[in-house]
Amino acid sequence: MQAFVDTIRAAIAAATGLPDAEIRLESPKNPEQGDLAFPCFALAKAQKAAPPAIAAALAPKLAAALSGIACTATGPYLNFQIERGALARTILGEIEARGAAFGSSTEGAGRTIVIDYGSPNIAKPMHVGHLRSTILGMALVRLHQALGYRTVGINHIGDWGAQFGALVVALRRWRGEVDLERDPVMGLLALYQRSKAAIDEKSASYDAAFAKEARDAYRELESGTDGDVRKQWRWVTQVSLAAFAKTFARLGVAHDLVRGESYFESHLQPTIARVEAAGVAEVSQGALVVMLGEIDKGLKETPCLLRQSDGTTLYATRDLAAVFDRWKEFEFERCLYVVGGEQKLHFRQLKAVLKRMGLAWEPRVEHVDFGLLLGPGRVKIASRKGAVLVLDELLDEVVDAARERVKEKSAGLANLEAVAEQVGIGALVFNDLKRERIKDVIFEKDEVTSFEGETGPYVMYTHARSCSILRKAAAAGEGGAEPDWRAIASASPVLLQLGRFPTVVRTAAAKAEPSELAQYLLGLCREYNSWLAERGNKVLGEAPAVTSARLALVRGVKIAIANGLRLLGLAAPEEM
Ligand code: ARG
């Protein structure tokens, strides 16, 4: 597709003298008018003429200059229509040649994208917010990789903070009262919740002695002493990480770095010193803060807290330390934080501090926020057993639903279990990615696992169906003839959609919006399935030249879908 765009742009440049940067082609509002359009408004000033008159004068000149591409004027627009045979040959030829690399490029070579995603907290199970972060983050990693960037996926585990002082005290006092053997994370959660109440002055279970011991314990942890507190904390970290690893593996995620907040322990004092040296820190009610009102009026009342009056540090201190470290190590093009909208204030503060410090790379730091994941009726998704949702349970549920669907569709499938897992997880992932990320996601397992509608299984099934056509063709020895491209003239909406794939990958990455790709895939499948359903578009058993052309289209679509699914983190089973 790019080849056509380049040819047309060169012809416009030659005919008008416009600089390259000003020649932007669009998709015509009405696809009947052409495949690409050029609005003539930019020329009006220089030529002192109305855009429609300019378009009318240019059309015959461009039509004569371009071969295989028709050019007509419609109002202020020049519309270009690529000859159908050339369109099919070029686009399908490119897909065939590039295969699994179709859609990818090297434009990001030499540049690094840091992506902070997943990032659960120890002593608690991963929740649905972490699930969304993981799914979105994984897609952003793959999209940037496809564009040739070096990506560094970081799991910024929440493993530091005052709450762990309280948890250690809870372990001292109540260890015998919970089961820490069978499911340590659930046991720790119970202790964690109980300890939170014990240090909360507003709670009925508030216990002043407990609260003091908890503060002392956190101070001991932060002091670096390798005593009992640290030993307990280390154990909590280990069992939690082991549990997270299982969930991540099931989702197909492997972080490049697991760097929890505790990693920055030795960076905390230097970080504070650096902010102080920049002259932006001040003491307020015994705490060290950075006032942000000058940078961002909305933050007037919410300074960034770097150090509490008792000397301990905060979430923000650790994030500052982390971002300094990331910049030093990677000089990133972008540092993306895939974290829910609840933390908007935190990241706004973080960026404002960087700005106040005069750090030129501040705009490269981006909070990629997202909405909630809710159950039908917009209620919080709960688990079968209790209030806390265990992610693995949700995954099991969706895989069970997918297994039933697959059994219905392809009875006797040899690798049913593996396919059910791929389809189930894929259904969940696609459902999370198909809408703009800031919107809330409603998870309804029967809906998301359906093979029809705007679902992952629908896209996967379209792929599997294409694989089946190709298998039958191979078995019957069809598809070897020289293609007659006129046999897919009516498929030009599908071809144009295929041609857009590389652009969609680029925009989805640039906007950190995987939904652009998910929506693209739905559109491609819709166009393609309706073309296949049209009478007269039979693929197999036609005249050899006709079958060859149609098989090339099937193969092109199959490759684009497989590549798109892969970038979103879904599998593309050949049978389902
Ligand atoms: N652990 C945090 C949470 O669960 C998310 C961390 C996000 N990353 C970061 N650098 N702050 O809420």
XYZ file of C-alpha atoms and ligand atoms in Angstrom:
588
model
C 0.000 0.000 0.000
C 2.835 2.341 0.881
C 4.091 2.012 -2.691
C 0.830 3.500 -4.032
C 0.865 6.262 -1.467
C 4.447 7.160 -2.376
C 3.675 7.199 -6.106
C 0.659 9.443 -5.656
C 2.476 11.811 -3.315
C 5.371 12.125 -5.747
C 2.969 12.926 -8.591
C 1.222 15.593 -6.495
C 4.570 17.099 -5.529
C 5.635 17.232 -9.163
C 2.363 18.800 -10.310
C 2.030 21.380 -7.532
C 5.474 22.040 -6.098
C 4.111 21.417 -2.604
C 6.745 20.290 -0.087
C 6.528 16.626 0.886
C 5.431 17.281 4.462
C 2.312 19.093 3.260
C 1.034 16.250 1.135
C -1.124 14.134 3.363
C -3.445 11.539 1.864
C -6.685 10.568 3.506
C -9.270 7.847 3.081
C -12.234 9.240 1.124
C -15.385 9.602 3.218
C -17.226 7.501 0.700
C -15.169 4.493 -0.426
C -16.994 4.478 -3.783
C -15.151 7.678 -4.648
C -11.712 6.175 -4.441
C -9.089 4.500 -2.292
C -7.165 7.611 -1.323
C -7.976 11.310 -1.317
C -6.032 14.544 -1.310
C -7.742 17.685 0.018
C -6.722 20.742 -2.004
C -7.218 23.329 0.754
C -3.489 23.663 1.373
C -3.054 24.955 -2.195
C -5.733 27.633 -2.067
C -3.568 30.367 -0.605
C -0.610 30.014 -2.935
C -2.748 29.597 -6.076
C -5.301 32.228 -5.053
C -8.114 29.967 -6.234
C -10.950 28.018 -4.671
C -10.099 24.416 -3.711
C -12.759 22.861 -6.026
C -11.346 24.788 -9.007
C -7.826 23.654 -8.099
C -8.972 20.041 -7.804
C -10.732 20.195 -11.181
C -7.637 21.601 -12.880
C -5.246 19.118 -11.294
C -7.263 15.946 -11.880
C -6.525 15.503 -15.620
C -2.833 16.320 -15.113
C -2.473 13.715 -12.386
C -4.551 11.173 -14.281
C -2.108 11.496 -17.179
C 0.940 11.264 -14.923
C -0.174 8.157 -13.033
C -0.476 4.775 -14.649
C -2.798 2.211 -13.128
C -4.279 4.830 -10.806
C -7.333 6.853 -11.818
C -7.672 10.417 -10.573
C -10.915 12.390 -10.421
C -12.019 15.587 -8.699
C -14.938 15.662 -6.268
C -15.471 19.114 -4.807
C -12.256 20.215 -3.120
C -10.852 16.680 -3.157
C -8.771 14.718 -5.586
C -9.741 11.069 -5.402
C -7.474 8.274 -6.488
C -8.561 4.808 -7.380
C -6.009 2.090 -7.817
C -6.600 -0.347 -10.648
C -8.112 -3.469 -8.994
C -5.635 -5.969 -10.386
C -2.655 -3.870 -9.320
C -4.167 -3.363 -5.872
C -4.622 -7.088 -5.299
C -1.250 -8.061 -6.751
C 0.687 -5.468 -4.774
C -0.950 -5.897 -1.377
C -1.172 -9.678 -1.433
C 2.347 -9.877 -2.863
C 3.682 -7.814 0.006
C 1.914 -9.923 2.631
C 3.116 -13.128 1.013
C 6.694 -11.865 0.927
C 6.756 -10.609 4.498
C 4.672 -13.308 6.174
C 4.904 -13.125 9.963
C 6.770 -9.824 9.586
C 3.912 -8.145 7.700
C 2.959 -5.046 9.681
C 6.320 -4.691 11.360
C 9.071 -2.209 10.597
C 12.398 -0.974 11.882
C 11.382 2.618 12.484
C 12.062 2.400 16.222
C 15.533 0.909 15.857
C 18.045 2.210 18.371
C 15.384 3.609 20.699
C 14.071 2.163 23.952
C 10.576 2.036 25.378
C 10.216 1.254 29.079
C 6.867 -0.260 30.011
C 5.879 -0.605 33.647
C 3.000 -3.065 33.796
C 1.399 -5.767 35.909
C 3.154 -4.564 39.055
C 1.047 -6.267 41.762
C 1.567 -5.879 45.508
C 3.008 -8.589 47.718
C 0.937 -10.221 50.451
C -2.205 -9.809 48.339
C -3.467 -11.721 45.334
C -3.344 -9.963 41.965
C -6.647 -8.220 41.304
C -8.523 -7.349 38.139
C -6.759 -3.989 37.898
C -3.451 -5.828 37.670
C -5.002 -8.088 35.075
C -5.922 -5.121 32.878
C -2.490 -3.587 33.391
C -0.882 -6.871 32.395
C -3.001 -7.322 29.284
C -2.569 -3.737 28.078
C 1.114 -3.678 28.955
C 1.820 -6.906 27.145
C 0.128 -5.572 23.995
C 2.116 -2.330 24.201
C 5.351 -4.285 24.553
C 4.573 -6.315 21.435
C 3.367 -3.361 19.383
C 6.550 -1.426 20.076
C 8.682 -4.474 19.385
C 6.987 -4.828 16.013
C 8.118 -1.290 15.217
C 11.728 -2.182 15.952
C 12.029 -0.526 19.359
C 13.924 -2.145 22.153
C 11.380 -2.718 24.903
C 12.020 -3.137 28.604
C 9.003 -4.547 30.431
C 9.277 -3.885 34.132
C 7.315 -5.436 36.963
C 7.402 -2.710 39.614
C 6.233 -4.928 42.465
C 4.695 -3.168 45.437
C 6.924 -4.653 48.135
C 7.814 -1.696 50.313
C 5.970 0.676 52.544
C 4.557 1.185 56.004
C 1.953 -1.555 55.481
C 4.691 -4.192 55.637
C 5.709 -3.030 59.089
C 2.151 -3.791 60.178
C 2.110 -7.107 58.341
C 5.272 -8.249 60.103
C 3.723 -7.455 63.477
C 0.581 -9.356 62.417
C 2.766 -12.350 61.564
C 4.354 -12.145 65.015
C 1.016 -12.068 66.777
C -1.416 -14.056 64.701
C 0.632 -16.367 62.533
C -0.932 -19.472 64.152
C -4.454 -18.315 63.360
C -4.275 -18.518 59.569
C -3.317 -21.193 57.081
C -0.048 -20.077 55.522
C 0.736 -23.493 54.107
C -1.820 -24.305 51.443
C -2.324 -20.855 49.969
C 0.166 -18.478 51.588
C -1.027 -15.404 49.688
C -4.618 -15.824 50.858
C -3.385 -16.353 54.417
C -1.236 -13.234 54.168
C -4.163 -11.275 52.812
C -6.194 -12.112 55.905
C -3.349 -10.931 58.134
C -2.818 -7.865 56.001
C -6.436 -6.812 56.307
C -6.501 -7.440 60.033
C -3.285 -5.454 60.520
C -4.672 -2.557 58.512
C -7.605 -2.283 60.894
C -5.303 -2.506 63.911
C -3.316 0.565 62.833
C -6.347 2.559 61.728
C -7.320 5.027 64.431
C -10.825 5.207 63.030
C -11.356 1.464 63.216
C -12.992 -0.362 66.130
C -10.039 -2.764 66.128
C -7.496 0.042 66.519
C -4.678 -1.055 68.814
C -2.232 1.664 69.831
C 0.480 -0.752 70.958
C 0.178 -2.648 67.683
C 0.386 0.584 65.715
C 3.551 1.644 67.519
C 5.184 -1.736 66.995
C 4.204 -1.547 63.305
C 5.818 1.861 62.882
C 8.957 0.616 64.615
C 9.007 -2.411 62.369
C 8.797 -0.305 59.209
C 11.524 1.958 60.526
C 13.655 -1.109 61.150
C 12.983 -2.327 57.613
C 13.912 1.046 56.115
C 17.018 1.298 58.297
C 18.509 -1.634 56.420
C 18.934 -3.776 59.545
C 19.047 -7.438 58.605
C 16.957 -8.664 61.529
C 13.633 -10.372 62.127
C 11.552 -7.781 60.253
C 13.600 -8.173 57.139
C 13.522 -11.944 57.378
C 9.722 -12.004 57.547
C 9.405 -9.447 54.749
C 11.719 -11.504 52.546
C 9.598 -14.590 53.051
C 6.408 -12.693 52.191
C 8.067 -11.436 49.003
C 9.149 -14.914 47.958
C 5.791 -16.621 48.348
C 3.987 -13.742 46.668
C 6.296 -13.663 43.658
C 5.912 -17.418 43.233
C 2.127 -17.005 43.093
C 2.283 -14.101 40.608
C 4.634 -16.054 38.361
C 1.954 -18.686 37.770
C -0.638 -16.146 36.689
C 1.790 -14.272 34.459
C 2.853 -17.504 32.781
C -0.753 -18.366 31.995
C -1.209 -14.996 30.333
C 1.977 -15.506 28.328
C 3.807 -12.658 30.051
C 7.484 -12.508 30.832
C 8.823 -9.245 32.237
C 12.366 -8.249 31.352
C 12.999 -6.902 34.828
C 11.334 -7.579 38.138
C 12.247 -4.507 40.097
C 10.068 -3.976 43.094
C 9.940 -0.824 45.098
C 12.446 -2.389 47.512
C 15.038 -2.440 44.748
C 15.335 1.307 45.244
C 16.124 1.069 48.927
C 19.657 2.343 48.505
C 18.479 5.033 46.078
C 16.036 6.707 48.446
C 18.389 9.043 50.282
C 20.263 10.031 47.085
C 16.893 10.639 45.406
C 15.792 12.970 48.172
C 19.190 14.672 48.076
C 18.839 15.195 44.334
C 15.417 16.807 44.671
C 16.736 18.995 47.478
C 19.777 19.990 45.430
C 17.435 21.058 42.631
C 16.024 23.515 45.164
C 12.431 22.352 44.919
C 11.939 20.552 48.251
C 10.696 22.182 51.444
C 9.691 21.151 54.939
C 6.016 21.339 55.755
C 4.691 20.148 59.125
C 7.843 18.146 59.639
C 7.533 16.336 56.297
C 9.608 16.949 53.195
C 7.448 17.941 50.224
C 7.601 19.416 46.738
C 5.001 22.114 46.157
C 3.473 21.775 42.708
C 0.931 24.596 42.381
C 3.180 26.665 40.130
C 3.618 23.817 37.688
C 0.037 22.623 37.705
C -2.715 24.723 39.317
C -4.759 21.607 39.996
C -2.020 20.343 42.308
C -1.962 23.408 44.540
C -3.416 21.536 47.504
C -1.626 18.272 46.865
C 2.136 18.611 47.135
C 4.241 15.543 46.493
C 5.305 13.952 49.777
C 8.902 12.669 49.771
C 9.553 11.938 53.427
C 7.223 11.625 56.395
C 7.965 13.426 59.627
C 9.140 10.106 61.132
C 11.798 9.840 58.451
C 10.202 7.101 56.324
C 9.684 7.335 52.564
C 6.608 6.944 50.385
C 5.307 5.418 47.171
C 6.159 8.661 45.365
C 9.737 8.670 46.698
C 10.223 5.170 45.299
C 8.689 6.090 41.960
C 10.970 9.094 41.661
C 13.971 6.917 42.451
C 12.762 4.412 39.850
C 12.239 6.944 37.097
C 15.673 8.506 37.673
C 17.175 5.050 37.495
C 15.266 4.168 34.312
C 16.339 7.360 32.626
C 19.978 6.798 33.600
C 19.974 3.206 32.421
C 17.852 3.418 29.270
C 17.507 7.037 28.124
C 14.056 5.960 27.068
C 12.051 7.382 24.200
C 8.981 6.764 26.332
C 8.455 5.437 29.824
C 4.905 4.112 30.007
C 3.130 3.406 33.289
C 0.224 1.083 32.622
C -1.693 1.760 35.800
C -5.409 2.289 36.477
C -7.085 5.671 36.536
C -7.202 5.644 40.370
C -3.540 6.651 40.325
C -3.957 9.684 38.085
C -3.040 12.074 40.874
C 0.109 10.141 41.722
C 1.480 10.250 38.169
C 0.448 13.833 37.672
C 2.470 14.662 40.789
C 5.415 12.588 39.624
C 5.514 14.419 36.287
C 5.086 17.785 37.974
C 8.094 17.106 40.223
C 10.217 16.228 37.172
C 9.015 19.378 35.483
C 9.779 21.514 38.511
C 13.253 20.034 38.539
C 13.608 21.228 34.946
C 14.211 17.777 33.508
C 13.799 18.008 29.751
C 12.731 14.381 29.407
C 9.623 14.804 31.552
C 7.223 14.625 28.543
C 8.528 11.137 27.786
C 7.006 9.885 31.007
C 3.394 8.864 30.348
C 0.667 7.501 32.552
C -1.224 5.020 30.377
C -4.376 4.881 32.456
C -7.393 2.652 32.081
C -10.902 2.053 33.376
C -12.302 -0.652 35.605
C -13.031 -4.278 34.847
C -16.533 -5.031 36.099
C -19.018 -7.872 36.043
C -22.493 -7.816 34.437
C -24.555 -4.973 35.897
C -21.323 -3.073 36.554
C -20.727 -4.843 39.850
C -17.290 -5.691 41.154
C -16.243 -9.141 39.997
C -16.217 -11.347 43.070
C -15.092 -14.890 43.478
C -17.178 -17.942 44.106
C -15.703 -18.340 47.558
C -15.631 -14.841 48.909
C -15.134 -11.179 48.402
C -11.661 -11.281 46.932
C -11.384 -12.357 43.378
C -8.593 -14.758 42.695
C -7.431 -14.156 39.189
C -6.768 -17.805 38.485
C -10.385 -18.574 39.243
C -11.531 -16.046 36.677
C -9.172 -17.544 34.121
C -10.496 -21.044 34.873
C -14.063 -19.878 34.429
C -13.486 -18.330 31.046
C -11.513 -21.355 29.866
C -14.383 -23.641 30.939
C -16.840 -21.559 28.937
C -14.528 -21.590 25.925
C -14.142 -25.377 26.128
C -17.914 -25.796 25.754
C -17.989 -23.487 22.735
C -15.102 -25.239 21.042
C -16.673 -28.664 21.670
C -19.868 -27.485 20.004
C -18.063 -26.119 16.979
C -15.411 -28.784 16.388
C -16.401 -32.037 17.998
C -13.486 -34.390 18.475
C -10.738 -31.798 18.231
C -7.499 -33.594 19.111
C -5.909 -30.855 21.252
C -9.126 -29.618 22.853
C -7.504 -28.684 26.169
C -4.792 -26.536 24.632
C -7.247 -24.827 22.281
C -9.766 -24.192 25.083
C -7.030 -22.472 27.101
C -6.018 -20.337 24.099
C -9.584 -19.417 23.206
C -10.601 -18.738 26.815
C -7.632 -16.560 27.674
C -7.875 -14.955 24.233
C -11.546 -14.124 24.833
C -10.712 -12.412 28.108
C -7.748 -10.530 26.672
C -9.586 -9.359 23.563
C -12.528 -8.159 25.618
C -10.111 -6.014 27.588
C -8.457 -4.578 24.516
C -11.340 -3.914 22.185
C -12.539 -0.654 23.727
C -10.614 2.523 24.333
C -8.608 1.734 27.430
C -10.004 4.561 29.553
C -13.470 3.035 29.279
C -14.641 0.473 31.808
C -14.786 -3.138 30.653
C -17.723 -5.366 31.419
C -16.841 -9.025 31.617
C -19.659 -11.420 30.855
C -18.230 -14.826 30.175
C -20.902 -16.095 27.771
C -20.684 -12.949 25.719
C -16.899 -12.724 25.529
C -16.477 -16.377 24.567
C -19.080 -16.270 21.802
C -17.846 -17.048 18.294
C -20.034 -14.269 16.979
C -20.050 -10.556 17.635
C -17.147 -8.360 18.611
C -15.134 -11.027 20.360
C -11.696 -12.568 20.382
C -13.086 -16.001 19.481
C -14.793 -14.442 16.416
C -11.447 -13.160 15.150
C -9.693 -16.412 16.062
C -12.405 -18.403 14.350
C -12.110 -16.353 11.172
C -8.433 -17.245 11.177
C -9.117 -20.947 11.791
C -11.721 -20.953 9.029
C -9.153 -19.539 6.600
C -6.659 -22.189 7.672
C -9.275 -24.828 6.930
C -9.867 -23.469 3.400
C -6.118 -23.489 2.790
C -5.805 -27.061 4.081
C -8.564 -28.236 1.757
C -6.921 -26.451 -1.174
C -3.602 -28.099 -0.432
C -5.251 -31.525 -0.167
C -6.968 -31.029 -3.526
C -3.823 -29.621 -5.135
C -5.529 -26.325 -5.923
C -3.976 -22.887 -6.051
C -0.964 -23.459 -8.278
C -2.204 -21.504 -11.302
C -1.297 -17.923 -12.209
C -3.955 -15.840 -10.383
C -6.576 -13.888 -12.288
C -6.867 -10.844 -10.016
C -10.177 -9.813 -11.567
C -11.671 -12.709 -9.584
C -11.263 -10.666 -6.393
C -12.156 -7.263 -7.797
C -15.160 -7.150 -5.476
C -12.890 -7.740 -2.480
C -11.287 -4.316 -2.655
C -12.655 -3.259 0.773
C -10.833 -6.271 2.233
C -7.673 -5.462 0.284
C -7.671 -1.839 1.375
C -8.192 -2.922 4.941
C -5.223 -5.297 4.617
C -3.161 -2.440 3.244
C -3.860 -0.364 6.359
C -2.415 -2.918 8.765
C 1.083 -1.387 9.119
C -0.398 2.068 9.756
C -2.730 0.680 12.412
C 0.172 -0.952 14.253
C 1.974 2.382 14.226
C -0.984 4.401 15.545
C -1.889 1.824 18.187
C 1.661 2.056 19.568
C 1.909 5.832 19.296
C -1.386 6.374 21.113
C -0.688 3.497 23.518
C -4.096 2.299 22.435
C -4.245 -1.404 21.522
C -7.979 -1.004 20.857
C -7.056 0.545 17.506
C -5.671 -2.803 16.447
C -8.473 -4.831 18.058
C -11.104 -2.734 16.249
C -9.138 -3.018 13.034
C -9.167 -6.808 13.281
C -12.919 -6.845 13.880
C -13.429 -4.665 10.816
C -11.167 -6.823 8.683
C -12.996 -9.992 9.729
C -16.379 -8.415 9.076
C -15.431 -7.271 5.548
C -13.810 -10.577 4.737
C -16.581 -12.792 6.107
C -19.215 -10.844 4.244
C -17.195 -11.108 1.046
C -16.863 -14.872 1.550
C -20.598 -15.152 2.172
C -21.502 -13.372 -1.051
C -22.771 -15.663 -3.707
C -20.287 -16.155 -6.493
C -17.233 -15.792 -4.247
C -16.581 -19.476 -3.948
C -12.893 -20.124 -3.361
C -12.331 -23.801 -4.115
C -13.214 -25.699 -7.256
C -13.435 -22.682 -9.563
C -11.386 -22.112 -12.713
C -7.733 -22.513 -11.588
C -6.851 -18.817 -12.121
C -9.908 -17.744 -10.132
C -9.242 -20.166 -7.271
C -5.602 -19.043 -7.154
C -6.526 -15.375 -6.762
C -9.118 -16.114 -4.098
C -6.757 -18.387 -2.194
C -4.169 -15.598 -2.199
C -6.763 -13.365 -0.536
C -7.587 -16.026 2.051
C -3.885 -16.440 2.801
C -3.370 -12.681 3.060
C -6.220 -12.304 5.531
C -5.021 -15.296 7.512
C -1.538 -13.802 7.853
C -2.815 -10.360 8.844
C -5.157 -11.807 11.479
C -2.457 -14.071 12.919
C -0.009 -11.169 13.107
C -2.586 -8.875 14.662
C -3.626 -11.432 17.264
C -0.020 -12.095 18.149
C 0.612 -8.384 18.730
C -2.357 -8.240 21.079
C -1.091 -11.270 22.976
C -3.574 -13.829 21.644
C -2.876 -17.171 20.056
C -4.147 -17.986 16.575
C -5.105 -21.685 16.627
C -5.376 -23.319 13.201
C -8.396 -25.338 14.241
C -11.017 -24.555 16.838
N 1.845 -1.754 42.857
C 0.984 -0.702 42.409
C -0.474 -1.085 42.643
O -0.803 -2.236 42.680
C 1.172 -0.387 40.945
C 2.547 0.060 40.592
C 2.579 0.760 39.286
N 3.883 1.182 38.890
C 4.523 2.216 39.432
N 5.740 2.487 39.007
N 3.978 2.967 40.336
O -1.309 -0.217 42.789
